[in-house]
C-alpha atoms as an extended CHARMM CRD file, in Angstrom:
* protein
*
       150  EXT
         1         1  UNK       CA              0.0000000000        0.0000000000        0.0000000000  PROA      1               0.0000000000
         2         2  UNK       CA              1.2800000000        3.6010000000       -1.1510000000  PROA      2               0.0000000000
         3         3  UNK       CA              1.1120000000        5.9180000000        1.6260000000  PROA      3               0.0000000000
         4         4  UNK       CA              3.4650000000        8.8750000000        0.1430000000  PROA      4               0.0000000000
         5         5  UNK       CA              0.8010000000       11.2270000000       -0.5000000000  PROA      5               0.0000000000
         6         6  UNK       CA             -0.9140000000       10.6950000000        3.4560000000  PROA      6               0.0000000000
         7         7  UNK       CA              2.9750000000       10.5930000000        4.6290000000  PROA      7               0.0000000000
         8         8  UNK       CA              3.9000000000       13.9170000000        2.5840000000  PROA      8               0.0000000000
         9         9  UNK       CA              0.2550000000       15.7760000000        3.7900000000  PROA      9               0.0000000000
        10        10  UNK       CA              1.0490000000       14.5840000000        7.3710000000  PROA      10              0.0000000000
        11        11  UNK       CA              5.0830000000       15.9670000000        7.2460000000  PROA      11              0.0000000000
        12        12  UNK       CA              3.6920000000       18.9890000000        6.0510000000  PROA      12              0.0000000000
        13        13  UNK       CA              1.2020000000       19.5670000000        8.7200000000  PROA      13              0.0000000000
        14        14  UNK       CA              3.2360000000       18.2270000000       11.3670000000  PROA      14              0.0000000000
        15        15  UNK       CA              5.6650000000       20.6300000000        9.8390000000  PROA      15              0.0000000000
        16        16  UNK       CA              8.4400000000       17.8840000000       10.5710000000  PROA      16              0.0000000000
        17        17  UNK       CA             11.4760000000       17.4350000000        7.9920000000  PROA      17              0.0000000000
        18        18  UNK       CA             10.0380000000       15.1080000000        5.5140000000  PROA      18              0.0000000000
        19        19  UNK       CA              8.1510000000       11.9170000000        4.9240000000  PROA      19              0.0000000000
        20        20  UNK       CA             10.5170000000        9.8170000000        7.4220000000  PROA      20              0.0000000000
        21        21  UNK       CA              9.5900000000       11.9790000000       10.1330000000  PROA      21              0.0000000000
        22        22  UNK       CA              6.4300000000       10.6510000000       10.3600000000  PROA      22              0.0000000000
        23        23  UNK       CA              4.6790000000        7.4290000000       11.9190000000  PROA      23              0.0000000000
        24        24  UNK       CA              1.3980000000        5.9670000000       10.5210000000  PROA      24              0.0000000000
        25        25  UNK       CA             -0.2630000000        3.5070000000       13.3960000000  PROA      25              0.0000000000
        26        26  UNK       CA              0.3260000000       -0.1520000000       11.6930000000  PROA      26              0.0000000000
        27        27  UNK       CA             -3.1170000000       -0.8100000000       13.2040000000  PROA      27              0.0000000000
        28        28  UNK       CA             -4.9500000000        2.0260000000       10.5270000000  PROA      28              0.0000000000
        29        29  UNK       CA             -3.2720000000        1.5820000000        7.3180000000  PROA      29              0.0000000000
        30        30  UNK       CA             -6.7590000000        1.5070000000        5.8290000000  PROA      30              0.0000000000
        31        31  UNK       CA             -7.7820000000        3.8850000000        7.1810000000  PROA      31              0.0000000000
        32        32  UNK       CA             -4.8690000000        6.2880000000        6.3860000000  PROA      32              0.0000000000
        33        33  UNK       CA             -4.6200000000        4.8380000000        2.6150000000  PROA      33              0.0000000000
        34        34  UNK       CA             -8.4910000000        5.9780000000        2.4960000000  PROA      34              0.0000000000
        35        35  UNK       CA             -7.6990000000       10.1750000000        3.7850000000  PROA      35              0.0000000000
        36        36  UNK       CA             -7.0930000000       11.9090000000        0.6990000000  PROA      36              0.0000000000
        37        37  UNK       CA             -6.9080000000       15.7810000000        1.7090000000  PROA      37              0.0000000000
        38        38  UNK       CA             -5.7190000000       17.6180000000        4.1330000000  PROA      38              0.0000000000
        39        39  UNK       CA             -8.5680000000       18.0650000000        6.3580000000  PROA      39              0.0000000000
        40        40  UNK       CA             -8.5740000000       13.8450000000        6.4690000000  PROA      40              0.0000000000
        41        41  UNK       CA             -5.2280000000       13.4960000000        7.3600000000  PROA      41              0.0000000000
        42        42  UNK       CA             -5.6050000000       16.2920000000        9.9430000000  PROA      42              0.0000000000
        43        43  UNK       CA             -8.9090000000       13.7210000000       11.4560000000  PROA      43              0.0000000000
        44        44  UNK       CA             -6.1980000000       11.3380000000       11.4920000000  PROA      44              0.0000000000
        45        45  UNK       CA             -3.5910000000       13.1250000000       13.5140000000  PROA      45              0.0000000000
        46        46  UNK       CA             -5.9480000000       14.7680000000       15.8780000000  PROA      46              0.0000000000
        47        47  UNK       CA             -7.1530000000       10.8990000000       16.7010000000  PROA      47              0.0000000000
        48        48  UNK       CA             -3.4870000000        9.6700000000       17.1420000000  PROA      48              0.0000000000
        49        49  UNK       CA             -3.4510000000        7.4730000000       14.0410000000  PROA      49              0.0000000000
        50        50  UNK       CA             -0.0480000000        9.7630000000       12.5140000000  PROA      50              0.0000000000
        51        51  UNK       CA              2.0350000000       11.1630000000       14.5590000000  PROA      51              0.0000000000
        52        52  UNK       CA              5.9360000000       13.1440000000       14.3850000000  PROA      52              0.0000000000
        53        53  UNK       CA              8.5430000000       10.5610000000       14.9730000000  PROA      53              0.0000000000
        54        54  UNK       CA             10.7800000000       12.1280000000       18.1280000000  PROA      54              0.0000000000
        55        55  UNK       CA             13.1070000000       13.7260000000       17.7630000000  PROA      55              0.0000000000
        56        56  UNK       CA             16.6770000000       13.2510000000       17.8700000000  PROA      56              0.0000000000
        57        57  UNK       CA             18.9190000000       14.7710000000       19.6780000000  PROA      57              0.0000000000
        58        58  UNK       CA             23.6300000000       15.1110000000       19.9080000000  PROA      58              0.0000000000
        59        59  UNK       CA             24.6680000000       12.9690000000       22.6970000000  PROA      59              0.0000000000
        60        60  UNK       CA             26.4260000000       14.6480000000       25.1880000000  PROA      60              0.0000000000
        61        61  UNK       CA             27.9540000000       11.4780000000       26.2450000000  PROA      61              0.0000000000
        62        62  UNK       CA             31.6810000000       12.0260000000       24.8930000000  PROA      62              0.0000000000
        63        63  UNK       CA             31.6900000000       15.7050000000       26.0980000000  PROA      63              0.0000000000
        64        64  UNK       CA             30.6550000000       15.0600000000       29.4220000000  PROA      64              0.0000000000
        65        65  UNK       CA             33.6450000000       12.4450000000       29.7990000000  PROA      65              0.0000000000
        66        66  UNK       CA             35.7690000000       14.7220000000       28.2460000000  PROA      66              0.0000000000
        67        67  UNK       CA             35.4420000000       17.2290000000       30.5980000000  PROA      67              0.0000000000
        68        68  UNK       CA             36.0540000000       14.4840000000       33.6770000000  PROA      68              0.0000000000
        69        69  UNK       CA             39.1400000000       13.5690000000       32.2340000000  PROA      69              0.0000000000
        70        70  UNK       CA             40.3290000000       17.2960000000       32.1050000000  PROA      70              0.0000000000
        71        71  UNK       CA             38.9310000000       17.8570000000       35.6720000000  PROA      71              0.0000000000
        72        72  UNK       CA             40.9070000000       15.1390000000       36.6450000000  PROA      72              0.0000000000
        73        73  UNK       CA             44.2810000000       16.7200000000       34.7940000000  PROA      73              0.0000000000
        74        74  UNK       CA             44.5230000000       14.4960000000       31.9930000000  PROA      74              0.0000000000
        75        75  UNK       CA             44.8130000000       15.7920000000       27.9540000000  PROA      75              0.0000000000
        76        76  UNK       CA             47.0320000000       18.9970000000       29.4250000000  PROA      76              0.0000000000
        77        77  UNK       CA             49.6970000000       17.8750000000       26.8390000000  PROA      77              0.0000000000
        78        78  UNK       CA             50.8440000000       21.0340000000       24.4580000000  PROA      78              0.0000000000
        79        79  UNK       CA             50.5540000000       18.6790000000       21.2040000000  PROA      79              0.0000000000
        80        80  UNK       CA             47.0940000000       19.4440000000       20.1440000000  PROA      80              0.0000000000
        81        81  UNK       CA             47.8100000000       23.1360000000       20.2950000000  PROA      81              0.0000000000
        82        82  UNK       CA             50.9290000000       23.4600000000       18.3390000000  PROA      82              0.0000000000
        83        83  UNK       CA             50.4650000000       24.8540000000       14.7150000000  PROA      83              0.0000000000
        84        84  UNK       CA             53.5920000000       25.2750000000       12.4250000000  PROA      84              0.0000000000
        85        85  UNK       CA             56.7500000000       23.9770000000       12.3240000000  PROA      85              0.0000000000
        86        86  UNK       CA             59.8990000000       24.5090000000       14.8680000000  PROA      86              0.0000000000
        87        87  UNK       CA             61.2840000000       27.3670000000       12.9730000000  PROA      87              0.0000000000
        88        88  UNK       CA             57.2520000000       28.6600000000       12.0480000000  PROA      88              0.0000000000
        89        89  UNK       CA             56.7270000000       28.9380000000       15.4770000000  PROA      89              0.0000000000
        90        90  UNK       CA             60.1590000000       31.2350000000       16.2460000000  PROA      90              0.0000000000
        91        91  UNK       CA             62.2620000000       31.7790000000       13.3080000000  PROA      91              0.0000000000
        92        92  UNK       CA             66.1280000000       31.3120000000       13.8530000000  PROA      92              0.0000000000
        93        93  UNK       CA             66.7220000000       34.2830000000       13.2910000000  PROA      93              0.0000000000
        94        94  UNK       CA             64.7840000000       35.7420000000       15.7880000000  PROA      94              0.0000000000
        95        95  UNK       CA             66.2390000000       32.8200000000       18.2580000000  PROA      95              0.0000000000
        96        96  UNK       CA             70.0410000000       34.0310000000       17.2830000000  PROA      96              0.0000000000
        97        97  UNK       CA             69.0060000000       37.6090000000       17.8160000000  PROA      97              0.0000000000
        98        98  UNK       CA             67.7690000000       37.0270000000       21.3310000000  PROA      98              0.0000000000
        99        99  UNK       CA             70.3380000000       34.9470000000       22.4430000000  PROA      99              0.0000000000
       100       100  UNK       CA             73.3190000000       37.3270000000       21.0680000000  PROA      100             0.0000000000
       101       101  UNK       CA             71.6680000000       40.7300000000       22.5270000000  PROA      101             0.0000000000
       102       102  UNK       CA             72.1370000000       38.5970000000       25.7390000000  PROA      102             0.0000000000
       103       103  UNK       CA             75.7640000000       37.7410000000       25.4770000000  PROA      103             0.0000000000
       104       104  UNK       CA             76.5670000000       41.5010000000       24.3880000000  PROA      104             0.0000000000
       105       105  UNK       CA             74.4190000000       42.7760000000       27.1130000000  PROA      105             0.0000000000
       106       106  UNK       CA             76.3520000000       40.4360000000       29.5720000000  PROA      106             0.0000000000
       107       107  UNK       CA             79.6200000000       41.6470000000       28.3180000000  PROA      107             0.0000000000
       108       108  UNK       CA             78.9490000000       45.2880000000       28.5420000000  PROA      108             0.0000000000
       109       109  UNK       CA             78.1460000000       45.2580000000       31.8640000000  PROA      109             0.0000000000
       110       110  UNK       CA             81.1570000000       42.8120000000       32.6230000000  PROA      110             0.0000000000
       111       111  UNK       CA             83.2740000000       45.4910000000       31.1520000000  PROA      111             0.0000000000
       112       112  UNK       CA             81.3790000000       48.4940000000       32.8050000000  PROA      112             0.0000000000
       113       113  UNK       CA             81.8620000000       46.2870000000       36.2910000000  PROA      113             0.0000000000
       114       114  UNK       CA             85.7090000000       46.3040000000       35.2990000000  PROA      114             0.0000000000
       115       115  UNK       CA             85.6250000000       41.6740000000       35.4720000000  PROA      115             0.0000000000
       116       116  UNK       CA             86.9220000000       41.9560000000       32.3640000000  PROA      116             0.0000000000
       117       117  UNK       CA             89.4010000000       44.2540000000       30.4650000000  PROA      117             0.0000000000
       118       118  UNK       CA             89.0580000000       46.0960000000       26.6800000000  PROA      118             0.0000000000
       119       119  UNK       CA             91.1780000000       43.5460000000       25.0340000000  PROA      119             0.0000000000
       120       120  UNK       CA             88.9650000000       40.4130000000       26.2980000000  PROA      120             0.0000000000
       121       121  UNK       CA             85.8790000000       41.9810000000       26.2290000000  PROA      121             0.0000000000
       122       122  UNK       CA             86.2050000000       42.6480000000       22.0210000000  PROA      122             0.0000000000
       123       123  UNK       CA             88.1600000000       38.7930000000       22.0730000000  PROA      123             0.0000000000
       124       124  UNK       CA             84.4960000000       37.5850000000       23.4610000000  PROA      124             0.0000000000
       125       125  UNK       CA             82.6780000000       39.5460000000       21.7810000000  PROA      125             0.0000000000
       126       126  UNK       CA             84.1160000000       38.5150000000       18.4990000000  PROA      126             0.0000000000
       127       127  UNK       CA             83.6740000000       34.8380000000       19.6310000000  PROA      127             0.0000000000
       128       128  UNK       CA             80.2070000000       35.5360000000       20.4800000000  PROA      128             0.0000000000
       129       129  UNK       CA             79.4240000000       36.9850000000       16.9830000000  PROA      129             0.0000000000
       130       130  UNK       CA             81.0550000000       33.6630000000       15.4290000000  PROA      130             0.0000000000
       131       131  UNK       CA             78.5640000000       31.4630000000       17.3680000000  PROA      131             0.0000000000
       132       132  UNK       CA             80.8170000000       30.5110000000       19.8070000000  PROA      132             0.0000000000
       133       133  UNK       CA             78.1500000000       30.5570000000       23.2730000000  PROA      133             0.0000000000
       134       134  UNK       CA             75.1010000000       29.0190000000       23.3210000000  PROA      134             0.0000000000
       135       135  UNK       CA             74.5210000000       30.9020000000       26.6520000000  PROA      135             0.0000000000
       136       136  UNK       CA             75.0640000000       33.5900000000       28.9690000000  PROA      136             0.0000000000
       137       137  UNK       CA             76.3420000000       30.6810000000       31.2370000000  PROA      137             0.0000000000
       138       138  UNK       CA             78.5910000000       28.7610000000       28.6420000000  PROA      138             0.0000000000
       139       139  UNK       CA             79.6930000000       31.8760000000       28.0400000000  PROA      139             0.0000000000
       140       140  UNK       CA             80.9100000000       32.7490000000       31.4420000000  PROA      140             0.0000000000
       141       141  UNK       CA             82.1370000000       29.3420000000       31.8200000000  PROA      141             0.0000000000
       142       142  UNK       CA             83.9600000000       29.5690000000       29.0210000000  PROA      142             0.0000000000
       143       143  UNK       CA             85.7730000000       33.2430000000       30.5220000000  PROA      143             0.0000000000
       144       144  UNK       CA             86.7680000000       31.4290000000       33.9990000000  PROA      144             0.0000000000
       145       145  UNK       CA             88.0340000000       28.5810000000       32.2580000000  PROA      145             0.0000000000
       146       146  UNK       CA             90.1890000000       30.4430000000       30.5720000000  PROA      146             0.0000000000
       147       147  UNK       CA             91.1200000000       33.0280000000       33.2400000000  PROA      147             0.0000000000
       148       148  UNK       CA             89.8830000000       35.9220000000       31.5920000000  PROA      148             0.0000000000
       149       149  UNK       CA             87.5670000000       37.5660000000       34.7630000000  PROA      149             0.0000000000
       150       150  UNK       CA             89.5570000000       39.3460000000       36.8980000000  PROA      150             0.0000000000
């Protein structure tokens, strides 16, 4: 039995999504097949023989345990929030930069402080410039090692 036209009538009424929104009562087939217009599909709903299938809703279900685990401390990892590559993120250029306005800084007021004299303060500073300290610390290190502070 062909019950698009009822089915179509009834989803417009019902004003639900389409034709597989709505539920015909197994029970009155014949007497669904049999309403034509509107008006007899509208008999038909009023006296519970089509109804609006329920509808359905986003489980919340995954969220909720999402949000346990975080209140717990889990997923605090920095991988998810990472975008761009190492050198994206700070370019080495802009790593060199800070590092050697560091060293020069630390020199200047080594030299200002009188640790260490003219001659090993432009020997260091040279070094610096060729890439020789990572650090402020390796380069200090580097300075007693070599008995250059004062």
């Amino acid at each position: 039995m062909n019950l698009t036209t009822q089915k179509r009538l009834a989803a417009s009424i019902l004003k639900v999504g389409g034709v597989n929104k709505v539920w015909i009562d197994p029970e009155q087939i014949e007497e669904v097949s049999r309403a034509i217009t509107r008006e007899g599909v509208k008999q038909l709903i009023d006296q519970k023989a089509i109804k609006a299938k329920p509808q359905k809703g986003i489980s919340s279900y995954r969220s909720k345990k999402l949000a346990e685990q975080k209140k717990k401390g889990r997923r605090k990892g920095r991988g998810g929030s990472i975008k761009g590559a190492k050198y994206a993120r700070t370019p080495k250029k802009q790593a060199w930069m800070t590092t050697i306005r560091a060293l020069r800084k630390d020199l200047k007021t080594m030299r200002d402080a009188e640790e260490i004299d003219v001659t090993t303060y432009r020997k260091l500073y040279r070094m610096a410039k060729g890439g020789a300290f990572r650090s402020k610390s390796y380069m200090k290190t580097y300075a007693r090692d070599h008995d250059l502070i004062k």
